[in-house]
Amino acid sequence: MSKPILKIALDVPLARLFDYLSGDQHVAIGQRVLVPFGRRNQIGIVMASVDTSEFSIEKLKPITQAFVEETPLDAEMLSLIKFSADYYHYPFGQALLAALPARLRQVAPAVSRKQYLYQITDLGRQVDLESMPKRQRVLRQVLTALQENNAQTEAELDALSSSARKAAKELVALGYATSEQVLAIKRVPAILETPQPALNDEQAQAVGSITQDINAFKAWLLHGITGSGKTEVYIRLMQHILQASQDKQNNNTPDSAAIKAESSNVQILVLVPEINLTPQLEARFRARLPQYSLVSLHSSLSESERLHNWQLAQAGAAQIIIGTRLSIFTPLPHLKLIIIDEEHDSSYKQQDSMRYHARDVALVRAKRLNIPVVMGSATPALESWYNAMGNSVQVSSTLSNNSQSNKYGLLTLKQRAVTAAQLPKIDCIDTTKVNLQHGLTPQLVSALRLRLERKEQSLLFINRRGYSPVLLCSACHWIAPCTRCSSRLVVHLGQRKLRCHHCGHEQRIPNQCPSCGNADLHPTGHGTQRLEQTLSTLFPTARIARVDRDSISRKHALVEILDRVHNQEIDILVGTQMLAKGHDFPNLTLVGVIDTDSALHSPDFRASERLFAQLMQVAGRAGRADKAGQVIIQTAFPDHALFNALRTQDYASYANDLLLEREQVQFPPYVFTALLRAEAHDFALVQKFLQFAFEQARQLSPHVMTYDPVRPQMERLKGMERAYILMHSTHRPALQKLLTQLVDQLRSESMATKVRWAVDVNPLEF
């Protein structure tokens, strides 16, 4: 009988599987294996076992090693990644391997922390402790713990006695206990359990609506103003599911720091857009749900930490998983609920490799598993708002009859969770009518001084790090350019450097203008560093902290700063968008917004939507407790429609106006879009490739509108010349059919190897 042939996915840019012989090893589907590929060994994943191959058996190589001690990837995860790779038109092998922790992509066994779990047997329960000799004190202690708790881990036994592990092994030999090796859940410091607050009527209605359909697929959009208690709704939903599962389990289920694999039949995935939101949310969940095992998955973890947490999730031992966008591809055998916090955030969209959107993949995963997904935001993405609004809002006659109606369930929280907390007062200061003091209006300076006198905290928001965005020559108006990008170099005065925030290129600040020789070079405009310096001059006794990518590069730096804010050790925070959402500072009563006008006139049709969301989020940091909040926005266009909607915190009206505009010009969500991006060092190659692709697309589908190749706003990035073609259609299947045919054709063209190209389905950036 011939040995089976294995179909294996490899991390190579080819849309196919590779055939290998299994040799003498029995290998399961989803198993990680090591195979020879070219002149080196490579990690692959077994996708199928077949009897025949299109190649002769003599040409096939046997696998080098199968990591049979590791748990294979389950069919649900493999199917989800295959769907995503097909939908986003990306090689499956590369998509699959990229979804794994780094340690599982390396040519080595994945070592994880394990420990023994000891469980009481029926014989052990019948033992009369009083009959045991008193000299066997430790043995009696361990048996007592097992009889009372059913199970104990080595870590828990260590707390009893230094010789408790030895005693546990004796109990196993006597038949009083059993032992099994399990993944070890890392111990965390005990957190004081937080009292459960009462729900207001809106929160109770939201929880009730979702739990009513908790065992079936339903997409819910939880639209709540900042501070309305969306996180409390998440916690109540998690409590409902976890407690219901616990009630169904036998009392013999171990309640321990290391949970036996497969012992939990419920898992909940909580997606967050950014790493800096993870510690705060994790701490809150641990305080409210201390009895349930929780792990986090994000890029700030070490490789070993990420692998271990991923394996706990894969084994079913982790019940609550908090992670960033890649976590959507984590194998979760008992997944019952997906929560997407700040669902509008563009961080959920991958901007390179496979350009997936974690929110959209989450919806697909939830539908396949027949479980609910809850998407929370104060400013939902227009696509989500369009799908959730149903017939409750009439945007136009066309929309009211649209089949998209009622696709999502819409739940609204219109009041703040803290009874005494009120929405902040928003003032827009016309910068054309006042004299700015180092970039600050007199009104903002006075408001900052008032908060310092009251011993309240302030936040100044400017979405531009560095000292200033431009180094300008006063004579010839030369501006320091980046030689590798179509952008300007940013001044970092403290390091005496000019730095590109797109490619990372940096150089020393010149002593004179390279163009005319003038020595009078001026940093122009404001960044976080310059604003911090200005505030230090205006308020020399104030305690000021800056939060941007430069200041929190050290691990745990952000957590330390946030702790100082909560401990009233900081008076004024200066920061970028990483401070705009998710943070709750009870004593923060003033938010100042510096320089937002550039987004009002951006060529990006999503710019105003993003700006409104950003300003709503940062405004929501003020007045979240019993002290009144104020927001001061410096702008040259105080009467703009965006600011009028912001003053009343009326997202719905502004979103409906934007939808009407999008419908009139046929922009998403009324059409489905895709970009074919290409880049190379020589623009002529890019132009030739895209012109060929454009002509092929026009021939392949008359039902999809394909536009001529154009250059993006950032024409050159990291030394690569860039361009793209845009395709859109009112019918998703028509667009997908065209992309499938076009990608297959391009992969067979020799010119496609001379440029770097990729398909971006539902792009967020043009």
Short mmCIF file of N, CA and C in Angstrom, two decimals, residues 25-175:
data_model
loop_
_atom_site.label_atom_id
_atom_site.label_comp_id
_atom_site.label_asym_id
_atom_site.label_seq_id
_atom_site.Cartn_x
_atom_site.Cartn_y
_atom_site.Cartn_z
N GLN A 25 5.96 8.82 9.22
CA GLN A 25 5.29 9.57 10.28
C GLN A 25 3.80 9.70 9.98
N HIS A 26 3.01 9.52 11.02
CA HIS A 26 1.56 9.74 10.90
C HIS A 26 1.28 11.21 11.22
N VAL A 27 0.77 11.93 10.25
CA VAL A 27 0.61 13.37 10.38
C VAL A 27 -0.86 13.74 10.22
N ALA A 28 -1.37 14.56 11.13
CA ALA A 28 -2.77 14.97 11.09
C ALA A 28 -2.94 16.23 10.25
N ILE A 29 -4.15 16.46 9.77
CA ILE A 29 -4.48 17.71 9.08
C ILE A 29 -4.33 18.86 10.08
N GLY A 30 -3.70 19.95 9.66
CA GLY A 30 -3.47 21.09 10.54
C GLY A 30 -2.17 21.00 11.32
N GLN A 31 -1.41 19.90 11.12
CA GLN A 31 -0.17 19.69 11.87
C GLN A 31 0.94 20.58 11.31
N ARG A 32 1.77 21.09 12.20
CA ARG A 32 2.95 21.86 11.78
C ARG A 32 4.07 20.88 11.43
N VAL A 33 4.70 21.10 10.28
CA VAL A 33 5.76 20.20 9.82
C VAL A 33 6.93 21.01 9.31
N LEU A 34 8.08 20.35 9.21
CA LEU A 34 9.28 20.94 8.64
C LEU A 34 9.56 20.20 7.34
N VAL A 35 9.73 20.96 6.25
CA VAL A 35 9.92 20.33 4.94
C VAL A 35 11.11 20.97 4.22
N PRO A 36 11.78 20.22 3.34
CA PRO A 36 12.82 20.82 2.50
C PRO A 36 12.17 21.63 1.38
N PHE A 37 12.65 22.85 1.20
CA PHE A 37 12.12 23.71 0.13
C PHE A 37 13.31 24.46 -0.46
N GLY A 38 13.67 24.09 -1.68
CA GLY A 38 14.87 24.67 -2.27
C GLY A 38 16.09 24.20 -1.50
N ARG A 39 16.91 25.16 -1.07
CA ARG A 39 18.15 24.83 -0.37
C ARG A 39 18.01 24.92 1.15
N ARG A 40 16.81 25.12 1.63
CA ARG A 40 16.64 25.26 3.07
C ARG A 40 15.37 24.54 3.53
N ASN A 41 15.26 24.39 4.83
CA ASN A 41 14.05 23.83 5.42
C ASN A 41 13.06 24.94 5.74
N GLN A 42 11.80 24.62 5.65
CA GLN A 42 10.75 25.63 5.88
C GLN A 42 9.59 25.01 6.63
N ILE A 43 8.94 25.85 7.45
CA ILE A 43 7.76 25.41 8.19
C ILE A 43 6.55 25.42 7.27
N GLY A 44 5.73 24.38 7.38
CA GLY A 44 4.49 24.31 6.62
C GLY A 44 3.37 23.73 7.47
N ILE A 45 2.15 23.82 6.96
CA ILE A 45 0.97 23.28 7.64
C ILE A 45 0.31 22.26 6.71
N VAL A 46 0.05 21.07 7.22
CA VAL A 46 -0.58 20.02 6.43
C VAL A 46 -2.05 20.37 6.21
N MET A 47 -2.47 20.37 4.94
CA MET A 47 -3.84 20.74 4.61
C MET A 47 -4.67 19.55 4.14
N ALA A 48 -4.02 18.51 3.63
CA ALA A 48 -4.77 17.35 3.14
C ALA A 48 -3.83 16.17 2.98
N SER A 49 -4.42 14.99 2.97
CA SER A 49 -3.68 13.75 2.71
C SER A 49 -4.37 13.05 1.55
N VAL A 50 -3.63 12.82 0.45
CA VAL A 50 -4.22 12.26 -0.77
C VAL A 50 -3.41 11.05 -1.22
N ASP A 51 -3.97 10.33 -2.18
CA ASP A 51 -3.31 9.11 -2.68
C ASP A 51 -2.49 9.36 -3.94
N THR A 52 -2.82 10.43 -4.67
CA THR A 52 -2.12 10.68 -5.93
C THR A 52 -1.63 12.12 -5.99
N SER A 53 -0.68 12.34 -6.93
CA SER A 53 -0.14 13.68 -7.14
C SER A 53 0.03 13.92 -8.62
N GLU A 54 0.00 15.17 -9.02
CA GLU A 54 0.22 15.50 -10.43
C GLU A 54 1.68 15.32 -10.82
N PHE A 55 2.54 15.16 -9.81
CA PHE A 55 3.96 14.93 -10.05
C PHE A 55 4.28 13.45 -9.83
N SER A 56 5.31 12.97 -10.47
CA SER A 56 5.69 11.57 -10.27
C SER A 56 6.20 11.38 -8.85
N ILE A 57 5.95 10.21 -8.30
CA ILE A 57 6.28 9.94 -6.91
C ILE A 57 7.78 10.05 -6.65
N GLU A 58 8.59 9.81 -7.69
CA GLU A 58 10.04 9.88 -7.52
C GLU A 58 10.53 11.30 -7.28
N LYS A 59 9.76 12.27 -7.74
CA LYS A 59 10.18 13.67 -7.59
C LYS A 59 9.77 14.27 -6.24
N LEU A 60 8.91 13.58 -5.50
CA LEU A 60 8.44 14.13 -4.23
C LEU A 60 9.42 13.84 -3.11
N LYS A 61 9.61 14.81 -2.25
CA LYS A 61 10.51 14.67 -1.11
C LYS A 61 9.70 14.35 0.15
N PRO A 62 10.27 13.60 1.07
CA PRO A 62 9.57 13.36 2.33
C PRO A 62 9.71 14.56 3.27
N ILE A 63 8.75 14.72 4.16
CA ILE A 63 8.86 15.78 5.16
C ILE A 63 10.05 15.50 6.06
N THR A 64 10.67 16.55 6.58
CA THR A 64 11.83 16.39 7.46
C THR A 64 11.41 16.03 8.87
N GLN A 65 10.36 16.70 9.36
CA GLN A 65 9.94 16.48 10.75
C GLN A 65 8.48 16.89 10.90
N ALA A 66 7.75 16.15 11.72
CA ALA A 66 6.38 16.53 12.09
C ALA A 66 6.37 16.81 13.58
N PHE A 67 5.84 17.96 13.95
CA PHE A 67 5.80 18.35 15.37
C PHE A 67 4.53 17.76 15.99
N VAL A 68 4.55 16.44 16.16
CA VAL A 68 3.35 15.72 16.57
C VAL A 68 2.97 16.01 18.02
N GLU A 69 3.89 16.55 18.81
CA GLU A 69 3.56 16.86 20.20
C GLU A 69 2.73 18.15 20.30
N GLU A 70 2.64 18.89 19.22
CA GLU A 70 1.86 20.12 19.20
C GLU A 70 0.43 19.84 18.72
N THR A 71 -0.51 20.60 19.24
CA THR A 71 -1.92 20.44 18.82
C THR A 71 -2.10 20.97 17.40
N PRO A 72 -2.67 20.18 16.50
CA PRO A 72 -2.88 20.66 15.13
C PRO A 72 -3.87 21.83 15.10
N LEU A 73 -3.79 22.64 14.07
CA LEU A 73 -4.75 23.72 13.87
C LEU A 73 -6.10 23.12 13.51
N ASP A 74 -7.17 23.66 14.07
CA ASP A 74 -8.48 23.07 13.84
C ASP A 74 -9.06 23.50 12.50
N ALA A 75 -10.05 22.73 12.04
CA ALA A 75 -10.64 22.95 10.72
C ALA A 75 -11.30 24.32 10.62
N GLU A 76 -11.87 24.79 11.72
CA GLU A 76 -12.57 26.09 11.69
C GLU A 76 -11.60 27.22 11.39
N MET A 77 -10.42 27.21 12.02
CA MET A 77 -9.43 28.25 11.77
C MET A 77 -8.89 28.15 10.34
N LEU A 78 -8.59 26.94 9.89
CA LEU A 78 -8.07 26.76 8.53
C LEU A 78 -9.07 27.25 7.50
N SER A 79 -10.34 26.96 7.72
CA SER A 79 -11.38 27.38 6.79
C SER A 79 -11.54 28.90 6.78
N LEU A 80 -11.45 29.52 7.95
CA LEU A 80 -11.59 30.98 8.04
C LEU A 80 -10.46 31.68 7.31
N ILE A 81 -9.24 31.20 7.49
CA ILE A 81 -8.10 31.83 6.82
C ILE A 81 -8.17 31.59 5.31
N LYS A 82 -8.65 30.41 4.91
CA LYS A 82 -8.81 30.14 3.48
C LYS A 82 -9.84 31.09 2.87
N PHE A 83 -10.95 31.30 3.56
CA PHE A 83 -11.95 32.24 3.07
C PHE A 83 -11.35 33.64 2.94
N SER A 84 -10.61 34.07 3.97
CA SER A 84 -10.03 35.42 3.98
C SER A 84 -9.02 35.57 2.85
N ALA A 85 -8.17 34.56 2.66
CA ALA A 85 -7.17 34.63 1.60
C ALA A 85 -7.84 34.73 0.23
N ASP A 86 -8.93 34.01 0.04
CA ASP A 86 -9.67 34.07 -1.23
C ASP A 86 -10.34 35.43 -1.41
N TYR A 87 -10.98 35.92 -0.34
CA TYR A 87 -11.72 37.18 -0.44
C TYR A 87 -10.79 38.37 -0.66
N TYR A 88 -9.63 38.34 0.02
CA TYR A 88 -8.68 39.46 -0.10
C TYR A 88 -7.60 39.18 -1.15
N HIS A 89 -7.71 38.03 -1.86
CA HIS A 89 -6.85 37.71 -3.00
C HIS A 89 -5.37 37.75 -2.62
N TYR A 90 -5.06 36.87 -1.66
CA TYR A 90 -3.71 36.79 -1.12
C TYR A 90 -3.32 35.32 -1.04
N PRO A 91 -2.06 34.96 -1.30
CA PRO A 91 -1.66 33.54 -1.24
C PRO A 91 -1.99 32.91 0.11
N PHE A 92 -2.67 31.77 0.06
CA PHE A 92 -3.16 31.13 1.28
C PHE A 92 -2.04 30.77 2.25
N GLY A 93 -0.96 30.20 1.73
CA GLY A 93 0.14 29.79 2.60
C GLY A 93 0.72 30.95 3.39
N GLN A 94 0.91 32.08 2.74
CA GLN A 94 1.43 33.26 3.43
C GLN A 94 0.43 33.77 4.47
N ALA A 95 -0.86 33.76 4.13
CA ALA A 95 -1.88 34.20 5.08
C ALA A 95 -1.92 33.29 6.30
N LEU A 96 -1.83 31.98 6.08
CA LEU A 96 -1.90 31.01 7.18
C LEU A 96 -0.72 31.13 8.11
N LEU A 97 0.48 31.17 7.58
CA LEU A 97 1.67 31.24 8.44
C LEU A 97 1.76 32.58 9.16
N ALA A 98 1.29 33.66 8.51
CA ALA A 98 1.33 34.98 9.15
C ALA A 98 0.38 35.06 10.33
N ALA A 99 -0.65 34.20 10.37
CA ALA A 99 -1.63 34.22 11.46
C ALA A 99 -1.10 33.53 12.72
N LEU A 100 0.03 32.83 12.60
CA LEU A 100 0.58 32.09 13.74
C LEU A 100 1.54 32.95 14.54
N PRO A 101 1.72 32.66 15.84
CA PRO A 101 2.76 33.35 16.61
C PRO A 101 4.13 33.12 15.99
N ALA A 102 5.05 34.06 16.21
CA ALA A 102 6.37 33.99 15.58
C ALA A 102 7.10 32.68 15.89
N ARG A 103 6.93 32.17 17.11
CA ARG A 103 7.61 30.93 17.49
C ARG A 103 7.15 29.74 16.65
N LEU A 104 5.92 29.78 16.17
CA LEU A 104 5.41 28.68 15.36
C LEU A 104 5.81 28.82 13.89
N ARG A 105 6.41 29.94 13.55
CA ARG A 105 6.93 30.12 12.19
C ARG A 105 8.41 29.80 12.11
N GLN A 106 9.00 29.52 13.26
CA GLN A 106 10.43 29.23 13.32
C GLN A 106 10.69 27.73 13.19
N VAL A 107 11.89 27.39 12.70
CA VAL A 107 12.25 25.99 12.47
C VAL A 107 12.74 25.38 13.79
N ALA A 108 11.80 25.19 14.71
CA ALA A 108 12.13 24.62 16.02
C ALA A 108 10.84 24.22 16.71
N PRO A 109 10.92 23.25 17.63
CA PRO A 109 9.72 22.91 18.41
C PRO A 109 9.26 24.11 19.23
N ALA A 110 7.96 24.25 19.38
CA ALA A 110 7.40 25.35 20.18
C ALA A 110 7.28 24.90 21.62
N VAL A 111 8.19 25.36 22.46
CA VAL A 111 8.21 24.97 23.87
C VAL A 111 7.30 25.90 24.66
N SER A 112 6.47 25.32 25.53
CA SER A 112 5.55 26.13 26.34
C SER A 112 5.64 25.72 27.79
N ARG A 113 5.20 26.64 28.65
CA ARG A 113 5.22 26.36 30.09
C ARG A 113 4.10 25.38 30.44
N LYS A 114 4.45 24.31 31.14
CA LYS A 114 3.45 23.33 31.54
C LYS A 114 3.62 23.00 33.02
N GLN A 115 2.57 22.47 33.62
CA GLN A 115 2.64 22.02 35.00
C GLN A 115 1.63 20.88 35.17
N TYR A 116 1.72 20.21 36.30
CA TYR A 116 0.81 19.09 36.55
C TYR A 116 -0.42 19.56 37.31
N LEU A 117 -1.55 19.03 36.90
CA LEU A 117 -2.82 19.26 37.58
C LEU A 117 -3.20 17.96 38.29
N TYR A 118 -3.42 18.03 39.61
CA TYR A 118 -3.80 16.86 40.40
C TYR A 118 -5.29 16.93 40.72
N GLN A 119 -6.00 15.83 40.43
CA GLN A 119 -7.45 15.77 40.66
C GLN A 119 -7.78 14.60 41.59
N ILE A 120 -8.74 14.82 42.46
CA ILE A 120 -9.15 13.80 43.43
C ILE A 120 -9.89 12.66 42.71
N THR A 121 -9.70 11.44 43.17
CA THR A 121 -10.45 10.29 42.64
C THR A 121 -11.58 9.93 43.61
N ASP A 122 -12.47 9.05 43.18
CA ASP A 122 -13.55 8.60 44.07
C ASP A 122 -12.97 7.94 45.31
N LEU A 123 -11.88 7.19 45.14
CA LEU A 123 -11.23 6.55 46.28
C LEU A 123 -10.67 7.60 47.24
N GLY A 124 -10.10 8.65 46.68
CA GLY A 124 -9.54 9.71 47.52
C GLY A 124 -10.59 10.46 48.31
N ARG A 125 -11.81 10.60 47.74
CA ARG A 125 -12.89 11.29 48.46
C ARG A 125 -13.35 10.49 49.68
N GLN A 126 -13.19 9.19 49.61
CA GLN A 126 -13.68 8.33 50.69
C GLN A 126 -12.69 8.21 51.86
N VAL A 127 -11.50 8.73 51.70
CA VAL A 127 -10.48 8.61 52.75
C VAL A 127 -10.87 9.47 53.95
N ASP A 128 -10.81 8.86 55.14
CA ASP A 128 -11.05 9.58 56.39
C ASP A 128 -9.75 10.23 56.83
N LEU A 129 -9.70 11.54 56.78
CA LEU A 129 -8.46 12.25 57.10
C LEU A 129 -7.99 11.99 58.53
N GLU A 130 -8.95 11.77 59.44
CA GLU A 130 -8.58 11.54 60.84
C GLU A 130 -7.85 10.21 61.02
N SER A 131 -8.05 9.30 60.08
CA SER A 131 -7.40 8.00 60.20
C SER A 131 -5.95 8.02 59.75
N MET A 132 -5.55 9.11 59.09
CA MET A 132 -4.17 9.21 58.61
C MET A 132 -3.25 9.61 59.76
N PRO A 133 -2.03 9.04 59.84
CA PRO A 133 -1.08 9.39 60.91
C PRO A 133 -0.79 10.89 60.92
N LYS A 134 -0.68 11.45 62.13
CA LYS A 134 -0.43 12.89 62.25
C LYS A 134 0.94 13.30 61.71
N ARG A 135 1.86 12.33 61.68
CA ARG A 135 3.19 12.66 61.16
C ARG A 135 3.16 12.94 59.65
N GLN A 136 2.09 12.48 58.99
CA GLN A 136 1.95 12.75 57.55
C GLN A 136 1.20 14.07 57.33
N ARG A 137 1.71 15.10 57.96
CA ARG A 137 1.04 16.40 57.97
C ARG A 137 0.84 16.96 56.55
N VAL A 138 1.90 16.93 55.74
CA VAL A 138 1.81 17.51 54.39
C VAL A 138 0.88 16.68 53.51
N LEU A 139 0.95 15.35 53.67
CA LEU A 139 0.06 14.47 52.89
C LEU A 139 -1.40 14.77 53.22
N ARG A 140 -1.68 15.00 54.49
CA ARG A 140 -3.04 15.32 54.92
C ARG A 140 -3.46 16.69 54.36
N GLN A 141 -2.52 17.64 54.36
CA GLN A 141 -2.83 18.98 53.83
C GLN A 141 -3.23 18.91 52.35
N VAL A 142 -2.44 18.18 51.59
CA VAL A 142 -2.69 18.09 50.14
C VAL A 142 -4.01 17.37 49.88
N LEU A 143 -4.25 16.27 50.60
CA LEU A 143 -5.49 15.53 50.40
C LEU A 143 -6.70 16.36 50.82
N THR A 144 -6.55 17.13 51.88
CA THR A 144 -7.62 18.03 52.32
C THR A 144 -7.95 19.05 51.23
N ALA A 145 -6.89 19.64 50.65
CA ALA A 145 -7.09 20.63 49.58
C ALA A 145 -7.79 20.00 48.38
N LEU A 146 -7.43 18.77 48.04
CA LEU A 146 -8.06 18.10 46.91
C LEU A 146 -9.51 17.76 47.20
N GLN A 147 -9.80 17.29 48.42
CA GLN A 147 -11.18 16.96 48.77
C GLN A 147 -12.07 18.20 48.78
N GLU A 148 -11.50 19.34 49.15
CA GLU A 148 -12.28 20.58 49.21
C GLU A 148 -12.44 21.25 47.85
N ASN A 149 -11.41 21.14 47.00
CA ASN A 149 -11.41 21.88 45.74
C ASN A 149 -11.45 21.01 44.49
N ASN A 150 -11.44 19.68 44.70
CA ASN A 150 -11.48 18.73 43.58
C ASN A 150 -10.17 18.65 42.80
N ALA A 151 -9.48 19.77 42.62
CA ALA A 151 -8.25 19.77 41.84
C ALA A 151 -7.32 20.86 42.35
N GLN A 152 -6.01 20.60 42.18
CA GLN A 152 -4.99 21.58 42.56
C GLN A 152 -3.85 21.52 41.55
N THR A 153 -3.32 22.68 41.22
CA THR A 153 -2.16 22.73 40.35
C THR A 153 -0.90 22.73 41.20
N GLU A 154 0.24 22.50 40.55
CA GLU A 154 1.51 22.54 41.26
C GLU A 154 1.73 23.92 41.89
N ALA A 155 1.33 24.96 41.17
CA ALA A 155 1.50 26.32 41.71
C ALA A 155 0.69 26.50 42.99
N GLU A 156 -0.53 25.95 43.02
CA GLU A 156 -1.36 26.06 44.22
C GLU A 156 -0.83 25.18 45.35
N LEU A 157 -0.26 24.03 45.01
CA LEU A 157 0.32 23.15 46.04
C LEU A 157 1.55 23.79 46.67
N ASP A 158 2.29 24.55 45.88
CA ASP A 158 3.49 25.21 46.41
C ASP A 158 3.15 26.17 47.54
N ALA A 159 1.94 26.72 47.49
CA ALA A 159 1.53 27.64 48.55
C ALA A 159 1.26 26.92 49.86
N LEU A 160 1.02 25.59 49.79
CA LEU A 160 0.77 24.82 51.00
C LEU A 160 2.06 24.45 51.71
N SER A 161 3.03 23.95 50.94
CA SER A 161 4.29 23.48 51.54
C SER A 161 5.31 23.27 50.43
N SER A 162 6.56 23.37 50.79
CA SER A 162 7.63 23.14 49.82
C SER A 162 7.69 21.68 49.38
N SER A 163 7.13 20.78 50.19
CA SER A 163 7.14 19.35 49.85
C SER A 163 5.77 18.85 49.39
N ALA A 164 4.88 19.79 49.05
CA ALA A 164 3.51 19.41 48.65
C ALA A 164 3.49 18.63 47.34
N ARG A 165 4.39 18.96 46.41
CA ARG A 165 4.40 18.24 45.13
C ARG A 165 4.76 16.77 45.35
N LYS A 166 5.73 16.53 46.23
CA LYS A 166 6.13 15.15 46.54
C LYS A 166 4.95 14.39 47.16
N ALA A 167 4.21 15.07 48.04
CA ALA A 167 3.05 14.43 48.68
C ALA A 167 1.97 14.12 47.64
N ALA A 168 1.79 15.02 46.66
CA ALA A 168 0.78 14.80 45.62
C ALA A 168 1.12 13.56 44.80
N LYS A 169 2.38 13.37 44.52
CA LYS A 169 2.80 12.18 43.77
C LYS A 169 2.53 10.90 44.57
N GLU A 170 2.69 10.98 45.90
CA GLU A 170 2.38 9.82 46.75
C GLU A 170 0.88 9.50 46.68
N LEU A 171 0.06 10.54 46.66
CA LEU A 171 -1.39 10.31 46.57
C LEU A 171 -1.76 9.66 45.23
N VAL A 172 -1.04 10.04 44.17
CA VAL A 172 -1.28 9.41 42.87
C VAL A 172 -0.92 7.93 42.94
N ALA A 173 0.20 7.62 43.60
CA ALA A 173 0.63 6.22 43.72
C ALA A 173 -0.37 5.40 44.54
N LEU A 174 -1.01 6.04 45.52
CA LEU A 174 -2.00 5.35 46.34
C LEU A 174 -3.36 5.23 45.65
N GLY A 175 -3.54 5.91 44.53
CA GLY A 175 -4.82 5.88 43.82
C GLY A 175 -5.81 6.92 44.32
#
